[in-house]
mmCIF file of C-alpha atoms in Angstrom:
data_model
loop_
_atom_site.group_PDB
_atom_site.id
_atom_site.type_symbol
_atom_site.label_atom_id
_atom_site.label_comp_id
_atom_site.label_asym_id
_atom_site.label_seq_id
_atom_site.Cartn_x
_atom_site.Cartn_y
_atom_site.Cartn_z
ATOM 1 C CA MET N 150 5.727 36.337 -0.023
ATOM 2 C CA GLN N 151 5.047 34.002 -2.970
ATOM 3 C CA LEU N 152 7.693 32.574 -5.536
ATOM 4 C CA PHE N 153 7.603 29.769 -7.959
ATOM 5 C CA GLY N 154 9.176 26.403 -8.103
ATOM 6 C CA VAL N 155 9.549 23.534 -10.414
ATOM 7 C CA ASP N 156 10.620 20.058 -9.693
ATOM 8 C CA ILE N 157 12.285 18.176 -12.532
ATOM 9 C CA GLY N 158 12.051 14.379 -11.860
ATOM 10 C CA GLY N 159 12.847 11.351 -13.927
ATOM 11 C CA THR N 160 9.342 10.651 -14.387
ATOM 12 C CA GLY N 161 7.464 13.994 -13.819
ATOM 13 C CA ILE N 162 7.750 17.685 -13.928
ATOM 14 C CA LYS N 163 5.693 19.475 -11.352
ATOM 15 C CA GLY N 164 5.580 22.924 -9.890
ATOM 16 C CA ALA N 165 3.380 25.593 -8.094
ATOM 17 C CA PRO N 166 3.468 29.112 -6.704
ATOM 18 C CA VAL N 167 4.851 28.663 -3.073
ATOM 19 C CA ASP N 168 3.833 30.662 0.002
ATOM 20 C CA LEU N 169 7.331 30.985 1.488
ATOM 21 C CA ASP N 170 5.760 32.462 4.734
ATOM 22 C CA ARG N 171 4.083 29.272 5.284
ATOM 23 C CA GLY N 172 6.496 26.905 3.535
ATOM 24 C CA ASP N 173 3.675 25.439 1.359
ATOM 25 C CA LEU N 174 2.217 25.294 -1.915
ATOM 26 C CA ALA N 175 0.112 28.334 -2.542
ATOM 27 C CA GLN N 176 -2.022 26.600 -5.190
ATOM 28 C CA GLU N 177 -2.429 23.073 -6.244
ATOM 29 C CA ARG N 178 0.685 21.789 -8.120
ATOM 30 C CA HIS N 179 0.440 21.137 -11.697
ATOM 31 C CA LYS N 180 2.359 17.937 -13.222
ATOM 32 C CA VAL N 181 3.342 16.831 -16.595
ATOM 33 C CA LEU N 182 5.073 13.499 -17.604
ATOM 34 C CA THR N 183 8.755 13.946 -18.136
ATOM 35 C CA PRO N 184 9.461 13.436 -21.987
ATOM 36 C CA GLN N 185 11.290 10.496 -23.069
ATOM 37 C CA PRO N 186 14.132 10.900 -23.962
ATOM 38 C CA ALA N 187 14.521 13.856 -21.375
ATOM 39 C CA THR N 188 16.275 16.099 -23.712
ATOM 40 C CA PRO N 189 17.118 19.794 -22.865
ATOM 41 C CA ASP N 190 14.680 20.953 -25.410
ATOM 42 C CA GLY N 191 11.872 18.670 -24.409
ATOM 43 C CA VAL N 192 12.219 19.191 -20.649
ATOM 44 C CA ALA N 193 12.442 22.887 -20.978
ATOM 45 C CA GLY N 194 9.342 22.862 -22.892
ATOM 46 C CA CYS N 195 7.496 20.966 -20.011
ATOM 47 C CA VAL N 196 8.862 23.702 -17.497
ATOM 48 C CA VAL N 197 7.512 26.617 -19.581
ATOM 49 C CA GLU N 198 4.195 24.501 -19.730
ATOM 50 C CA VAL N 199 3.997 24.238 -16.000
ATOM 51 C CA VAL N 200 5.017 27.862 -15.420
ATOM 52 C CA ARG N 201 2.421 29.108 -17.974
ATOM 53 C CA HIS N 202 -0.366 27.070 -16.472
ATOM 54 C CA PHE N 203 -0.352 29.435 -13.719
ATOM 55 C CA GLY N 204 0.270 32.569 -15.628
ATOM 56 C CA TRP N 205 3.457 33.262 -13.589
ATOM 57 C CA ASP N 206 5.801 36.003 -14.632
ATOM 58 C CA GLY N 207 8.179 36.505 -11.712
ATOM 59 C CA PRO N 208 11.442 34.613 -10.764
ATOM 60 C CA VAL N 209 11.413 30.819 -11.044
ATOM 61 C CA GLY N 210 13.340 28.235 -9.132
ATOM 62 C CA VAL N 211 13.968 24.953 -10.831
ATOM 63 C CA THR N 212 15.381 21.678 -9.335
ATOM 64 C CA PHE N 213 17.393 19.076 -11.589
ATOM 65 C CA PRO N 214 18.273 15.468 -10.652
ATOM 66 C CA GLY N 215 21.963 15.711 -11.057
ATOM 67 C CA VAL N 216 25.123 17.900 -9.898
ATOM 68 C CA VAL N 217 24.451 21.778 -10.693
ATOM 69 C CA THR N 218 27.122 24.160 -10.130
ATOM 70 C CA GLY N 219 26.671 27.876 -11.096
ATOM 71 C CA GLY N 220 23.388 27.016 -12.934
ATOM 72 C CA THR N 221 25.218 24.594 -15.193
ATOM 73 C CA ILE N 222 24.552 20.925 -15.256
ATOM 74 C CA ARG N 223 27.373 18.552 -14.495
ATOM 75 C CA THR N 224 25.898 15.028 -14.456
ATOM 76 C CA ALA N 225 22.445 13.643 -15.720
ATOM 77 C CA ALA N 226 22.218 9.967 -14.650
ATOM 78 C CA ASN N 227 18.413 9.574 -14.973
ATOM 79 C CA MET N 228 18.098 12.324 -17.749
ATOM 80 C CA ASP N 229 19.436 12.442 -21.246
ATOM 81 C CA PRO N 230 23.186 12.856 -21.414
ATOM 82 C CA GLY N 231 22.949 15.851 -23.669
ATOM 83 C CA TRP N 232 22.094 17.924 -20.542
ATOM 84 C CA ILE N 233 25.730 17.589 -19.243
ATOM 85 C CA GLY N 234 27.665 21.000 -19.723
ATOM 86 C CA VAL N 235 24.395 22.869 -20.238
ATOM 87 C CA ALA N 236 23.872 26.267 -18.550
ATOM 88 C CA ALA N 237 20.425 25.314 -17.697
ATOM 89 C CA ALA N 238 19.613 28.432 -15.770
ATOM 90 C CA ASP N 239 20.249 30.628 -18.942
ATOM 91 C CA VAL N 240 18.489 28.120 -21.304
ATOM 92 C CA LEU N 241 15.454 28.076 -19.189
ATOM 93 C CA SER N 242 15.597 31.888 -18.656
ATOM 94 C CA GLN N 243 15.637 32.333 -22.314
ATOM 95 C CA ARG N 244 12.656 30.031 -22.933
ATOM 96 C CA LEU N 245 10.735 31.745 -20.247
ATOM 97 C CA GLY N 246 10.848 35.055 -21.665
ATOM 98 C CA GLY N 247 14.099 36.397 -19.810
ATOM 99 C CA ARG N 248 12.889 36.116 -16.363
ATOM 100 C CA PRO N 249 15.268 35.024 -13.669
ATOM 101 C CA VAL N 250 15.727 31.354 -13.237
ATOM 102 C CA THR N 251 17.743 29.585 -10.386
ATOM 103 C CA VAL N 252 18.698 25.906 -10.921
ATOM 104 C CA LEU N 253 19.804 23.530 -8.181
ATOM 105 C CA ASN N 254 20.267 19.828 -7.365
ATOM 106 C CA ASP N 255 16.732 18.334 -6.701
ATOM 107 C CA ALA N 256 17.494 16.546 -3.271
ATOM 108 C CA ASP N 257 19.496 19.848 -2.107
ATOM 109 C CA ALA N 258 16.362 21.752 -2.769
ATOM 110 C CA ALA N 259 14.073 19.289 -0.888
ATOM 111 C CA GLY N 260 16.527 18.955 2.103
ATOM 112 C CA VAL N 261 16.641 23.017 2.355
ATOM 113 C CA ALA N 262 13.027 22.881 2.386
ATOM 114 C CA GLU N 263 12.786 20.391 5.103
ATOM 115 C CA MET N 264 15.281 22.034 7.219
ATOM 116 C CA ALA N 265 13.534 25.220 6.969
ATOM 117 C CA TYR N 266 9.850 24.143 7.394
ATOM 118 C CA GLY N 267 9.564 20.233 8.020
ATOM 119 C CA ALA N 268 11.294 17.422 9.784
ATOM 120 C CA GLY N 269 14.765 19.095 10.048
ATOM 121 C CA LYS N 270 13.753 22.400 11.403
ATOM 122 C CA GLY N 271 15.604 23.503 14.632
ATOM 123 C CA ARG N 272 17.832 20.360 14.118
ATOM 124 C CA GLY N 273 21.721 20.756 14.742
ATOM 125 C CA GLY N 274 24.232 17.961 14.086
ATOM 126 C CA THR N 275 24.555 15.918 10.731
ATOM 127 C CA VAL N 276 21.159 15.565 8.926
ATOM 128 C CA MET N 277 21.074 13.517 5.701
ATOM 129 C CA MET N 278 18.063 14.134 3.589
ATOM 130 C CA LEU N 279 17.314 11.191 1.053
ATOM 131 C CA THR N 280 14.615 11.431 -1.668
ATOM 132 C CA LEU N 281 13.426 8.130 -2.904
ATOM 133 C CA GLY N 282 11.945 8.039 -6.308
ATOM 134 C CA THR N 283 13.169 7.267 -9.850
ATOM 135 C CA GLY N 284 16.765 7.419 -8.329
ATOM 136 C CA ILE N 285 17.954 8.283 -4.846
ATOM 137 C CA GLY N 286 18.997 11.853 -4.052
ATOM 138 C CA SER N 287 20.770 13.073 -1.176
ATOM 139 C CA ALA N 288 21.287 16.346 0.996
ATOM 140 C CA LEU N 289 23.730 16.504 3.710
ATOM 141 C CA PHE N 290 23.634 19.143 6.388
ATOM 142 C CA THR N 291 25.962 20.143 9.057
ATOM 143 C CA ASP N 292 24.439 22.263 11.827
ATOM 144 C CA GLY N 293 21.864 23.389 9.073
ATOM 145 C CA ARG N 294 24.485 24.274 6.468
ATOM 146 C CA LEU N 295 24.291 22.523 3.120
ATOM 147 C CA VAL N 296 27.003 20.350 1.531
ATOM 148 C CA PRO N 297 25.730 20.537 -2.116
ATOM 149 C CA ASN N 298 25.693 17.918 -4.569
ATOM 150 C CA THR N 299 26.456 14.950 -2.705
ATOM 151 C CA GLU N 300 24.640 12.723 -5.145
ATOM 152 C CA LEU N 301 24.749 9.582 -2.528
ATOM 153 C CA GLY N 302 22.280 7.460 -4.674
ATOM 154 C CA HIS N 303 25.443 6.591 -6.773
ATOM 155 C CA LEU N 304 27.451 4.937 -3.976
ATOM 156 C CA GLU N 305 28.088 1.294 -4.714
ATOM 157 C CA LEU N 306 26.036 -1.418 -3.112
ATOM 158 C CA ARG N 307 26.646 -4.976 -3.827
ATOM 159 C CA GLY N 308 28.438 -4.130 -7.277
ATOM 160 C CA HIS N 309 25.539 -1.724 -8.324
ATOM 161 C CA ASP N 310 24.576 1.896 -8.064
ATOM 162 C CA ALA N 311 22.611 2.025 -4.828
ATOM 163 C CA GLU N 312 19.742 3.649 -6.465
ATOM 164 C CA LYS N 313 19.432 0.616 -8.963
ATOM 165 C CA ARG N 314 18.630 -1.476 -6.013
ATOM 166 C CA ALA N 315 16.971 0.639 -3.393
ATOM 167 C CA SER N 316 14.969 3.530 -5.172
ATOM 168 C CA VAL N 317 11.460 3.286 -5.467
ATOM 169 C CA LYS N 318 11.768 2.716 -9.311
ATOM 170 C CA ALA N 319 13.660 -0.459 -8.350
ATOM 171 C CA LYS N 320 10.984 -1.592 -6.060
ATOM 172 C CA GLU N 321 8.484 -1.176 -8.952
ATOM 173 C CA ASP N 322 10.402 -2.499 -11.881
ATOM 174 C CA GLN N 323 11.404 -5.613 -9.793
ATOM 175 C CA ASP N 324 7.941 -6.015 -8.084
ATOM 176 C CA LEU N 325 9.619 -6.040 -4.685
ATOM 177 C CA SER N 326 7.412 -6.517 -1.592
ATOM 178 C CA TRP N 327 7.651 -3.836 0.931
ATOM 179 C CA GLU N 328 9.637 -6.219 3.113
ATOM 180 C CA ARG N 329 12.155 -7.019 0.599
ATOM 181 C CA TRP N 330 12.482 -3.433 -0.489
ATOM 182 C CA ALA N 331 12.856 -2.227 3.177
ATOM 183 C CA ARG N 332 15.775 -4.693 3.530
ATOM 184 C CA ARG N 333 17.408 -3.130 0.548
ATOM 185 C CA LEU N 334 16.668 0.356 1.944
ATOM 186 C CA GLN N 335 18.073 -0.770 5.362
ATOM 187 C CA ARG N 336 21.472 -1.906 3.723
ATOM 188 C CA TYR N 337 21.833 1.338 1.858
ATOM 189 C CA LEU N 338 21.029 3.427 5.087
ATOM 190 C CA ALA N 339 23.442 1.166 6.959
ATOM 191 C CA HIS N 340 26.382 2.257 4.184
ATOM 192 C CA VAL N 341 25.453 5.872 4.388
ATOM 193 C CA GLU N 342 25.473 5.728 8.116
ATOM 194 C CA MET N 343 28.990 4.113 8.284
ATOM 195 C CA LEU N 344 30.411 6.990 5.925
ATOM 196 C CA PHE N 345 28.716 10.099 7.518
ATOM 197 C CA SER N 346 27.443 8.955 11.080
ATOM 198 C CA PRO N 347 24.181 11.309 10.659
ATOM 199 C CA ASP N 348 22.109 11.990 13.885
ATOM 200 C CA LEU N 349 19.029 12.184 11.672
ATOM 201 C CA PHE N 350 17.733 10.548 8.220
ATOM 202 C CA ILE N 351 14.852 12.420 6.547
ATOM 203 C CA LEU N 352 13.255 10.277 3.906
ATOM 204 C CA GLY N 353 11.254 11.993 1.179
ATOM 205 C CA GLY N 354 9.594 11.373 -2.297
ATOM 206 C CA GLY N 355 6.275 10.199 -3.096
ATOM 207 C CA VAL N 356 6.979 7.107 -0.597
ATOM 208 C CA SER N 357 7.206 9.371 2.359
ATOM 209 C CA ARG N 358 3.026 9.499 2.024
ATOM 210 C CA LYS N 359 3.316 5.577 3.138
ATOM 211 C CA PRO N 360 5.962 5.513 6.173
ATOM 212 C CA GLU N 361 3.926 2.923 7.970
ATOM 213 C CA LYS N 362 4.552 0.486 5.040
ATOM 214 C CA PHE N 363 8.428 0.285 5.464
ATOM 215 C CA LEU N 364 9.828 2.395 8.439
ATOM 216 C CA PRO N 365 8.885 -0.137 10.952
ATOM 217 C CA LEU N 366 10.554 -2.834 8.728
ATOM 218 C CA ILE N 367 13.996 -0.872 8.935
ATOM 219 C CA GLU N 368 16.269 -2.247 11.610
ATOM 220 C CA GLY N 369 19.864 -1.816 13.101
ATOM 221 C CA ILE N 370 20.097 1.941 12.104
ATOM 222 C CA ARG N 371 21.400 4.084 15.078
ATOM 223 C CA ALA N 372 20.286 7.429 13.438
ATOM 224 C CA GLU N 373 16.736 8.503 13.950
ATOM 225 C CA ILE N 374 14.541 8.019 10.611
ATOM 226 C CA VAL N 375 11.674 10.177 9.924
ATOM 227 C CA PRO N 376 9.717 10.747 6.730
ATOM 228 C CA ALA N 377 9.605 14.206 5.308
ATOM 229 C CA VAL N 378 6.837 16.479 6.443
ATOM 230 C CA LEU N 379 6.635 18.261 3.009
ATOM 231 C CA GLN N 380 6.504 14.805 1.380
ATOM 232 C CA ASN N 381 6.921 15.061 -2.527
ATOM 233 C CA ASN N 382 6.274 18.845 -2.404
ATOM 234 C CA ALA N 383 9.710 19.521 -0.837
ATOM 235 C CA GLY N 384 11.518 20.010 -4.170
ATOM 236 C CA ILE N 385 8.960 22.601 -5.356
ATOM 237 C CA VAL N 386 9.304 24.489 -1.911
ATOM 238 C CA GLY N 387 12.991 24.283 -1.969
ATOM 239 C CA ALA N 388 12.990 25.543 -5.692
ATOM 240 C CA ALA N 389 11.115 28.392 -4.950
ATOM 241 C CA MET N 390 13.277 29.299 -1.814
ATOM 242 C CA ALA N 391 16.249 29.199 -4.283
ATOM 243 C CA ALA N 392 14.129 31.733 -6.435
ATOM 244 C CA ARG N 393 14.418 34.439 -3.666
ATOM 245 C CA THR N 394 18.219 35.044 -4.786
ATOM 246 C CA SER N 395 16.762 36.886 -8.015
ATOM 247 C CA ALA N 396 13.562 38.232 -6.462
ATOM 248 C CA PRO N 397 13.325 41.840 -6.095
ATOM 249 C CA ARG N 398 13.492 43.136 -2.303
#
């Protein structure tokens, strides 16, 4: 079975059809830059562009970097504040010609995909998925069940939002070495571990393609730490999984 997933990020919007039997992209993904400012109208236009690139005409799942409840956006830390209160599922469905659209938090989507097909498959206990990119997204699972919209990138760390110090964007903007960034990430992981005592951390986002650069530098964390198997495609896969709720049986 194939369904379509779109992953909206602070810097890029990417999507592809997904083979849900394999848990992998059915075609090479198509990516466009996130418009600046990332307004609802501008981002919706990019989502339409990504979907039309493949000629897709079925249900679509879409991730969003913020709290999403019932298809409505509640927070938008790395997007235009005009998103807050927008019924995103309805807006995107209208822009896509009325086809069903399901919208969910981006890290939740990535986590669901990793739990089904990747590093979390078959794992019980408490699992924490963290997506490291423009910000830090989080997805918390207890015995395989998602606790949605945790948004733990906004925990305070040394007087700042954690993602302002330990995201990949912070590493790039502040020209941090892998060693300095790993120390910041280590402090963040220790804080999250103190609060939730996870058995497993899964680290996703584009940086998961280079685990050898930073994972050996992280010390003192009791939980197992592994890179995401689906890497930066986890959000697309999870979005497509969410689209099953509106797909014909």
